[in-house]
PDB file of C-alpha atoms in Angstrom:
ATOM      1  CA  UNK P   1      15.399   2.879 -34.916  1.00  0.00           C
ATOM      2  CA  UNK P   2      17.999   0.274 -34.008  1.00  0.00           C
ATOM      3  CA  UNK P   3      16.529  -1.850 -31.087  1.00  0.00           C
ATOM      4  CA  UNK P   4      19.102  -4.085 -28.624  1.00  0.00           C
ATOM      5  CA  UNK P   5      18.228  -6.427 -26.269  1.00  0.00           C
ATOM      6  CA  UNK P   6      19.935  -8.338 -23.073  1.00  0.00           C
ATOM      7  CA  UNK P   7      19.676 -11.233 -21.430  1.00  0.00           C
ATOM      8  CA  UNK P   8      16.221 -13.045 -21.131  1.00  0.00           C
ATOM      9  CA  UNK P   9      14.630 -10.448 -23.502  1.00  0.00           C
ATOM     10  CA  UNK P  10      17.466 -11.186 -26.255  1.00  0.00           C
ATOM     11  CA  UNK P  11      16.619 -15.000 -25.728  1.00  0.00           C
ATOM     12  CA  UNK P  12      13.271 -14.811 -26.010  1.00  0.00           C
ATOM     13  CA  UNK P  13      13.511 -12.829 -29.147  1.00  0.00           C
ATOM     14  CA  UNK P  14      16.482 -14.726 -30.575  1.00  0.00           C
ATOM     15  CA  UNK P  15      18.453 -11.720 -31.529  1.00  0.00           C
ATOM     16  CA  UNK P  16      20.683  -9.561 -30.047  1.00  0.00           C
ATOM     17  CA  UNK P  17      19.693  -6.407 -32.116  1.00  0.00           C
ATOM     18  CA  UNK P  18      17.484  -5.431 -34.982  1.00  0.00           C
ATOM     19  CA  UNK P  19      16.555  -2.391 -36.965  1.00  0.00           C
ATOM     20  CA  UNK P  20      12.998  -1.363 -37.470  1.00  0.00           C
ATOM     21  CA  UNK P  21      11.073   1.262 -39.076  1.00  0.00           C
ATOM     22  CA  UNK P  22       8.669   2.033 -36.448  1.00  0.00           C
ATOM     23  CA  UNK P  23       5.135   3.129 -37.930  1.00  0.00           C
ATOM     24  CA  UNK P  24       4.411   7.342 -37.295  1.00  0.00           C
ATOM     25  CA  UNK P  25       2.025   6.758 -34.587  1.00  0.00           C
ATOM     26  CA  UNK P  26       4.831   5.188 -32.317  1.00  0.00           C
ATOM     27  CA  UNK P  27       5.814   8.220 -29.979  1.00  0.00           C
ATOM     28  CA  UNK P  28       6.958   6.543 -26.728  1.00  0.00           C
ATOM     29  CA  UNK P  29       8.585   3.527 -25.409  1.00  0.00           C
ATOM     30  CA  UNK P  30       4.964   2.232 -24.596  1.00  0.00           C
ATOM     31  CA  UNK P  31       3.603   2.509 -27.977  1.00  0.00           C
ATOM     32  CA  UNK P  32       7.103   0.906 -29.471  1.00  0.00           C
ATOM     33  CA  UNK P  33       6.569  -2.268 -27.001  1.00  0.00           C
ATOM     34  CA  UNK P  34       2.783  -2.367 -28.064  1.00  0.00           C
ATOM     35  CA  UNK P  35       3.834  -2.445 -31.828  1.00  0.00           C
ATOM     36  CA  UNK P  36       6.811  -4.988 -31.383  1.00  0.00           C
ATOM     37  CA  UNK P  37       4.967  -7.013 -29.586  1.00  0.00           C
ATOM     38  CA  UNK P  38       2.890  -7.840 -32.603  1.00  0.00           C
ATOM     39  CA  UNK P  39       5.977  -8.849 -34.689  1.00  0.00           C
ATOM     40  CA  UNK P  40       6.508 -12.427 -33.843  1.00  0.00           C
ATOM     41  CA  UNK P  41       5.747 -15.002 -30.821  1.00  0.00           C
ATOM     42  CA  UNK P  42       9.363 -14.293 -29.386  1.00  0.00           C
ATOM     43  CA  UNK P  43       8.728 -10.432 -29.284  1.00  0.00           C
ATOM     44  CA  UNK P  44       4.869 -11.034 -27.786  1.00  0.00           C
ATOM     45  CA  UNK P  45       6.902 -13.613 -25.047  1.00  0.00           C
ATOM     46  CA  UNK P  46       9.660 -11.042 -24.325  1.00  0.00           C
ATOM     47  CA  UNK P  47       7.294  -8.179 -23.794  1.00  0.00           C
ATOM     48  CA  UNK P  48       4.474  -9.758 -22.306  1.00  0.00           C
ATOM     49  CA  UNK P  49       4.793  -7.888 -19.067  1.00  0.00           C
ATOM     50  CA  UNK P  50       5.870  -4.437 -19.067  1.00  0.00           C
ATOM     51  CA  UNK P  51       6.245  -4.092 -15.358  1.00  0.00           C
ATOM     52  CA  UNK P  52       9.414  -6.652 -15.556  1.00  0.00           C
ATOM     53  CA  UNK P  53      11.344  -4.292 -18.310  1.00  0.00           C
ATOM     54  CA  UNK P  54      13.692  -1.517 -18.242  1.00  0.00           C
ATOM     55  CA  UNK P  55      14.558   0.791 -21.096  1.00  0.00           C
ATOM     56  CA  UNK P  56      17.622   2.941 -22.397  1.00  0.00           C
ATOM     57  CA  UNK P  57      17.641   5.689 -24.978  1.00  0.00           C
ATOM     58  CA  UNK P  58      20.669   6.352 -26.633  1.00  0.00           C
ATOM     59  CA  UNK P  59      22.658   4.171 -23.745  1.00  0.00           C
ATOM     60  CA  UNK P  60      20.278   6.385 -20.605  1.00  0.00           C
ATOM     61  CA  UNK P  61      17.876   4.770 -18.655  1.00  0.00           C
ATOM     62  CA  UNK P  62      14.307   6.057 -18.911  1.00  0.00           C
ATOM     63  CA  UNK P  63      10.911   5.034 -17.959  1.00  0.00           C
ATOM     64  CA  UNK P  64       8.073   3.449 -20.037  1.00  0.00           C
ATOM     65  CA  UNK P  65       6.526   6.734 -20.924  1.00  0.00           C
ATOM     66  CA  UNK P  66       9.635   8.328 -22.242  1.00  0.00           C
ATOM     67  CA  UNK P  67       9.123  10.024 -25.823  1.00  0.00           C
ATOM     68  CA  UNK P  68      11.514   8.326 -28.464  1.00  0.00           C
ATOM     69  CA  UNK P  69      12.116  11.553 -29.764  1.00  0.00           C
ATOM     70  CA  UNK P  70      15.081  11.371 -32.566  1.00  0.00           C
ATOM     71  CA  UNK P  71      16.751   8.740 -30.465  1.00  0.00           C
ATOM     72  CA  UNK P  72      18.866   6.390 -32.589  1.00  0.00           C
ATOM     73  CA  UNK P  73      18.745   3.146 -30.169  1.00  0.00           C
ATOM     74  CA  UNK P  74      16.283   1.863 -27.882  1.00  0.00           C
ATOM     75  CA  UNK P  75      17.235  -0.796 -25.407  1.00  0.00           C
ATOM     76  CA  UNK P  76      14.917  -2.995 -23.936  1.00  0.00           C
ATOM     77  CA  UNK P  77      15.743  -5.629 -21.024  1.00  0.00           C
ATOM     78  CA  UNK P  78      15.136  -6.887 -17.604  1.00  0.00           C
ATOM     79  CA  UNK P  79      15.915  -5.149 -14.425  1.00  0.00           C
ATOM     80  CA  UNK P  80      19.798  -5.398 -14.035  1.00  0.00           C
ATOM     81  CA  UNK P  81      21.405  -7.844 -11.844  1.00  0.00           C
ATOM     82  CA  UNK P  82      25.257  -6.960 -11.696  1.00  0.00           C
ATOM     83  CA  UNK P  83      27.758  -7.072  -9.017  1.00  0.00           C
TER      84      UNK P  83
ATOM     85  CA  UNK T   1      41.684   9.365  -9.887  1.00  0.00           C
ATOM     86  CA  UNK T   2      38.931   7.574 -11.352  1.00  0.00           C
ATOM     87  CA  UNK T   3      39.068   4.068 -12.920  1.00  0.00           C
ATOM     88  CA  UNK T   4      36.328   1.944 -14.505  1.00  0.00           C
ATOM     89  CA  UNK T   5      37.062  -1.108 -16.164  1.00  0.00           C
ATOM     90  CA  UNK T   6      35.282  -4.032 -17.669  1.00  0.00           C
ATOM     91  CA  UNK T   7      36.927  -7.350 -17.727  1.00  0.00           C
ATOM     92  CA  UNK T   8      36.817 -10.462 -19.491  1.00  0.00           C
ATOM     93  CA  UNK T   9      39.803 -11.870 -17.348  1.00  0.00           C
ATOM     94  CA  UNK T  10      40.118 -12.972 -13.512  1.00  0.00           C
ATOM     95  CA  UNK T  11      40.003  -9.674 -11.646  1.00  0.00           C
ATOM     96  CA  UNK T  12      43.017  -9.153  -9.322  1.00  0.00           C
ATOM     97  CA  UNK T  13      41.743  -7.239  -6.360  1.00  0.00           C
ATOM     98  CA  UNK T  14      45.165  -5.572  -5.587  1.00  0.00           C
ATOM     99  CA  UNK T  15      45.400  -4.378  -9.278  1.00  0.00           C
ATOM    100  CA  UNK T  16      41.689  -3.271  -9.355  1.00  0.00           C
ATOM    101  CA  UNK T  17      42.521  -1.055  -6.134  1.00  0.00           C
ATOM    102  CA  UNK T  18      46.303  -0.228  -7.043  1.00  0.00           C
ATOM    103  CA  UNK T  19      47.123   3.746  -6.956  1.00  0.00           C
ATOM    104  CA  UNK T  20      44.446   4.159  -4.482  1.00  0.00           C
ATOM    105  CA  UNK T  21      46.559   4.443  -1.468  1.00  0.00           C
ATOM    106  CA  UNK T  22      49.267   6.507  -2.729  1.00  0.00           C
ATOM    107  CA  UNK T  23      46.968   9.731  -3.208  1.00  0.00           C
ATOM    108  CA  UNK T  24      47.963  11.152  -0.075  1.00  0.00           C
ATOM    109  CA  UNK T  25      44.981  10.079   1.982  1.00  0.00           C
ATOM    110  CA  UNK T  26      44.558   8.371   5.236  1.00  0.00           C
ATOM    111  CA  UNK T  27      41.595   5.680   4.054  1.00  0.00           C
ATOM    112  CA  UNK T  28      41.088   3.456   1.225  1.00  0.00           C
ATOM    113  CA  UNK T  29      38.129   1.419   1.554  1.00  0.00           C
ATOM    114  CA  UNK T  30      36.796  -1.586  -0.929  1.00  0.00           C
ATOM    115  CA  UNK T  31      34.163  -4.111  -1.213  1.00  0.00           C
ATOM    116  CA  UNK T  32      34.594  -7.093  -3.235  1.00  0.00           C
ATOM    117  CA  UNK T  33      31.563  -9.146  -4.568  1.00  0.00           C
ATOM    118  CA  UNK T  34      32.428 -13.264  -5.287  1.00  0.00           C
ATOM    119  CA  UNK T  35      30.771 -15.657  -7.097  1.00  0.00           C
ATOM    120  CA  UNK T  36      28.836 -17.758  -4.708  1.00  0.00           C
ATOM    121  CA  UNK T  37      27.806 -21.276  -4.660  1.00  0.00           C
ATOM    122  CA  UNK T  38      24.071 -20.884  -4.244  1.00  0.00           C
ATOM    123  CA  UNK T  39      22.184 -24.374  -4.268  1.00  0.00           C
ATOM    124  CA  UNK T  40      24.731 -25.992  -6.548  1.00  0.00           C
ATOM    125  CA  UNK T  41      25.572 -23.056  -8.939  1.00  0.00           C
ATOM    126  CA  UNK T  42      29.013 -24.024 -10.756  1.00  0.00           C
ATOM    127  CA  UNK T  43      29.604 -20.517 -12.589  1.00  0.00           C
ATOM    128  CA  UNK T  44      27.958 -17.538 -13.060  1.00  0.00           C
ATOM    129  CA  UNK T  45      27.748 -15.648 -16.537  1.00  0.00           C
ATOM    130  CA  UNK T  46      27.761 -12.057 -16.996  1.00  0.00           C
ATOM    131  CA  UNK T  47      26.088  -9.869 -19.759  1.00  0.00           C
ATOM    132  CA  UNK T  48      26.514  -6.043 -20.248  1.00  0.00           C
ATOM    133  CA  UNK T  49      25.376  -3.373 -22.651  1.00  0.00           C
ATOM    134  CA  UNK T  50      29.123  -2.161 -23.887  1.00  0.00           C
ATOM    135  CA  UNK T  51      29.248   1.622 -24.180  1.00  0.00           C
ATOM    136  CA  UNK T  52      26.207   2.342 -21.390  1.00  0.00           C
ATOM    137  CA  UNK T  53      28.165   0.093 -18.941  1.00  0.00           C
ATOM    138  CA  UNK T  54      31.302   2.213 -18.561  1.00  0.00           C
ATOM    139  CA  UNK T  55      29.375   5.516 -19.026  1.00  0.00           C
ATOM    140  CA  UNK T  56      26.944   4.514 -16.282  1.00  0.00           C
ATOM    141  CA  UNK T  57      29.577   3.271 -13.439  1.00  0.00           C
ATOM    142  CA  UNK T  58      31.996   6.578 -14.305  1.00  0.00           C
ATOM    143  CA  UNK T  59      28.493   8.659 -13.697  1.00  0.00           C
ATOM    144  CA  UNK T  60      28.257   6.753 -10.322  1.00  0.00           C
ATOM    145  CA  UNK T  61      32.279   7.639  -9.256  1.00  0.00           C
ATOM    146  CA  UNK T  62      31.281  11.297 -10.435  1.00  0.00           C
ATOM    147  CA  UNK T  63      28.205  11.270  -8.587  1.00  0.00           C
ATOM    148  CA  UNK T  64      30.246   9.912  -5.297  1.00  0.00           C
ATOM    149  CA  UNK T  65      32.926  12.535  -6.241  1.00  0.00           C
ATOM    150  CA  UNK T  66      30.163  15.359  -5.673  1.00  0.00           C
ATOM    151  CA  UNK T  67      28.817  14.086  -2.586  1.00  0.00           C
ATOM    152  CA  UNK T  68      31.933  12.746  -0.411  1.00  0.00           C
ATOM    153  CA  UNK T  69      35.431  14.319  -0.092  1.00  0.00           C
ATOM    154  CA  UNK T  70      37.209  11.576  -2.173  1.00  0.00           C
ATOM    155  CA  UNK T  71      40.632  11.535  -3.658  1.00  0.00           C
ATOM    156  CA  UNK T  72      40.328   8.617  -6.230  1.00  0.00           C
ATOM    157  CA  UNK T  73      37.680   5.659  -6.679  1.00  0.00           C
ATOM    158  CA  UNK T  74      37.617   2.552  -8.839  1.00  0.00           C
ATOM    159  CA  UNK T  75      35.079   0.170 -10.216  1.00  0.00           C
ATOM    160  CA  UNK T  76      35.986  -2.933 -11.864  1.00  0.00           C
ATOM    161  CA  UNK T  77      33.646  -5.378 -13.115  1.00  0.00           C
ATOM    162  CA  UNK T  78      34.119  -8.710 -14.341  1.00  0.00           C
ATOM    163  CA  UNK T  79      31.923 -10.007 -17.946  1.00  0.00           C
ATOM    164  CA  UNK T  80      31.713 -13.735 -19.301  1.00  0.00           C
ATOM    165  CA  UNK T  81      31.745 -16.471 -17.201  1.00  0.00           C
ATOM    166  CA  UNK T  82      32.888 -16.424 -13.532  1.00  0.00           C
ATOM    167  CA  UNK T  83      33.716 -19.752 -11.579  1.00  0.00           C
ATOM    168  CA  UNK T  84      32.301 -19.822  -8.108  1.00  0.00           C
ATOM    169  CA  UNK T  85      34.837 -18.033  -5.673  1.00  0.00           C
ATOM    170  CA  UNK T  86      36.108 -15.668  -8.313  1.00  0.00           C
ATOM    171  CA  UNK T  87      35.890 -11.890  -7.429  1.00  0.00           C
ATOM    172  CA  UNK T  88      32.769 -10.538  -9.904  1.00  0.00           C
ATOM    173  CA  UNK T  89      33.290  -6.717  -8.850  1.00  0.00           C
ATOM    174  CA  UNK T  90      35.478  -4.594  -6.981  1.00  0.00           C
ATOM    175  CA  UNK T  91      34.899  -1.453  -5.883  1.00  0.00           C
ATOM    176  CA  UNK T  92      37.124   0.921  -3.822  1.00  0.00           C
ATOM    177  CA  UNK T  93      37.525   4.306  -2.630  1.00  0.00           C
ATOM    178  CA  UNK T  94      40.256   6.462  -1.075  1.00  0.00           C
ATOM    179  CA  UNK T  95      39.753   9.820   1.057  1.00  0.00           C
ATOM    180  CA  UNK T  96      41.902  11.858   3.525  1.00  0.00           C
ATOM    181  CA  UNK T  97      39.412  10.405   6.618  1.00  0.00           C
ATOM    182  CA  UNK T  98      37.761   6.984   6.924  1.00  0.00           C
ATOM    183  CA  UNK T  99      33.891   8.121   6.529  1.00  0.00           C
ATOM    184  CA  UNK T 100      34.016   9.681   3.068  1.00  0.00           C
ATOM    185  CA  UNK T 101      35.567   6.289   1.766  1.00  0.00           C
ATOM    186  CA  UNK T 102      33.621   4.032   3.671  1.00  0.00           C
ATOM    187  CA  UNK T 103      30.295   5.853   2.687  1.00  0.00           C
ATOM    188  CA  UNK T 104      31.329   6.041  -0.734  1.00  0.00           C
ATOM    189  CA  UNK T 105      32.199   2.270  -1.255  1.00  0.00           C
ATOM    190  CA  UNK T 106      28.460   1.385   0.110  1.00  0.00           C
ATOM    191  CA  UNK T 107      26.772   4.025  -2.355  1.00  0.00           C
ATOM    192  CA  UNK T 108      29.124   2.714  -5.374  1.00  0.00           C
ATOM    193  CA  UNK T 109      28.261  -0.973  -5.007  1.00  0.00           C
ATOM    194  CA  UNK T 110      24.472  -0.293  -3.866  1.00  0.00           C
ATOM    195  CA  UNK T 111      23.672   1.903  -6.746  1.00  0.00           C
ATOM    196  CA  UNK T 112      25.681  -0.355  -9.041  1.00  0.00           C
ATOM    197  CA  UNK T 113      23.221  -3.060  -8.436  1.00  0.00           C
ATOM    198  CA  UNK T 114      20.353  -1.104  -9.774  1.00  0.00           C
ATOM    199  CA  UNK T 115      21.537   1.534 -12.191  1.00  0.00           C
ATOM    200  CA  UNK T 116      24.593  -0.414 -14.094  1.00  0.00           C
ATOM    201  CA  UNK T 117      23.584  -2.618 -17.130  1.00  0.00           C
ATOM    202  CA  UNK T 118      24.692  -5.889 -16.084  1.00  0.00           C
ATOM    203  CA  UNK T 119      22.863  -9.016 -16.202  1.00  0.00           C
ATOM    204  CA  UNK T 120      23.745 -12.218 -14.154  1.00  0.00           C
ATOM    205  CA  UNK T 121      23.046 -15.832 -15.479  1.00  0.00           C
ATOM    206  CA  UNK T 122      23.504 -19.043 -12.888  1.00  0.00           C
ATOM    207  CA  UNK T 123      24.808 -22.352 -14.443  1.00  0.00           C
ATOM    208  CA  UNK T 124      24.241 -25.511 -12.487  1.00  0.00           C
ATOM    209  CA  UNK T 125      26.019 -29.125 -12.404  1.00  0.00           C
ATOM    210  CA  UNK T 126      23.510 -30.574 -14.301  1.00  0.00           C
ATOM    211  CA  UNK T 127      24.057 -28.285 -17.451  1.00  0.00           C
ATOM    212  CA  UNK T 128      20.824 -26.046 -16.867  1.00  0.00           C
ATOM    213  CA  UNK T 129      21.171 -22.306 -16.467  1.00  0.00           C
ATOM    214  CA  UNK T 130      18.690 -19.627 -15.146  1.00  0.00           C
ATOM    215  CA  UNK T 131      18.663 -15.928 -15.385  1.00  0.00           C
ATOM    216  CA  UNK T 132      18.643 -14.176 -12.154  1.00  0.00           C
ATOM    217  CA  UNK T 133      15.773 -12.135 -10.666  1.00  0.00           C
ATOM    218  CA  UNK T 134      16.529  -8.551  -9.467  1.00  0.00           C
ATOM    219  CA  UNK T 135      16.013  -8.344  -5.416  1.00  0.00           C
ATOM    220  CA  UNK T 136      13.594  -5.692  -4.271  1.00  0.00           C
ATOM    221  CA  UNK T 137      16.170  -5.706  -1.216  1.00  0.00           C
ATOM    222  CA  UNK T 138      18.725  -4.283  -3.808  1.00  0.00           C
ATOM    223  CA  UNK T 139      16.129  -1.759  -4.721  1.00  0.00           C
ATOM    224  CA  UNK T 140      15.633  -0.668  -1.120  1.00  0.00           C
ATOM    225  CA  UNK T 141      19.497  -0.216  -0.436  1.00  0.00           C
ATOM    226  CA  UNK T 142      19.758   1.937  -3.603  1.00  0.00           C
ATOM    227  CA  UNK T 143      17.221   4.052  -2.724  1.00  0.00           C
ATOM    228  CA  UNK T 144      18.677   5.081   0.699  1.00  0.00           C
ATOM    229  CA  UNK T 145      21.300   7.043  -1.059  1.00  0.00           C
ATOM    230  CA  UNK T 146      18.699   8.941  -3.548  1.00  0.00           C
TER     231      UNK T 146
END
């Protein structure tokens, strides 16, 4: 799955995107965040407070408990601040 | 008329709203958001999620057309580095009578603040920078429209 990061999440992890083979037990975004947090200290820092993260699957906003299904792209970012 | 534009060049309010007054209606309403000098901010920097940004803004316009009797709507949003005093976003709506355009304009900017994938960083004169936190007051205003 392609992972894309924005703003403070991108800066903490150090890359704007990466491709990961998520393990079979990872079924929803919650699982994905828990697994990704173990990948590096940057990931752990970026994902330490799930309440301050927002998500999009294939460019549509979804909640933390959304199933990954066969989505191609998971975006993880802080609450938006445009306008 | 539906217009969505993401621009890395300075926004001209006139160009952003062009055409809205030629649709046969009696009302054009608009909102301009301007980069503000908050406690020593010299510039802001806007990051976005290409592909999702355009579709989420067009979705807001489609929703506004479904809720109000609109003749046209436009959203033009800046990305990249924006100096204090320059427009960050221009939202406009045209309708036969003013209530539709006025309400749709408020809806579009309120929902853009909570739904569109932009992130704002403030740059200060001493070279430091900080990501802006989302405001609960923006969530409150946005939820008024749901």
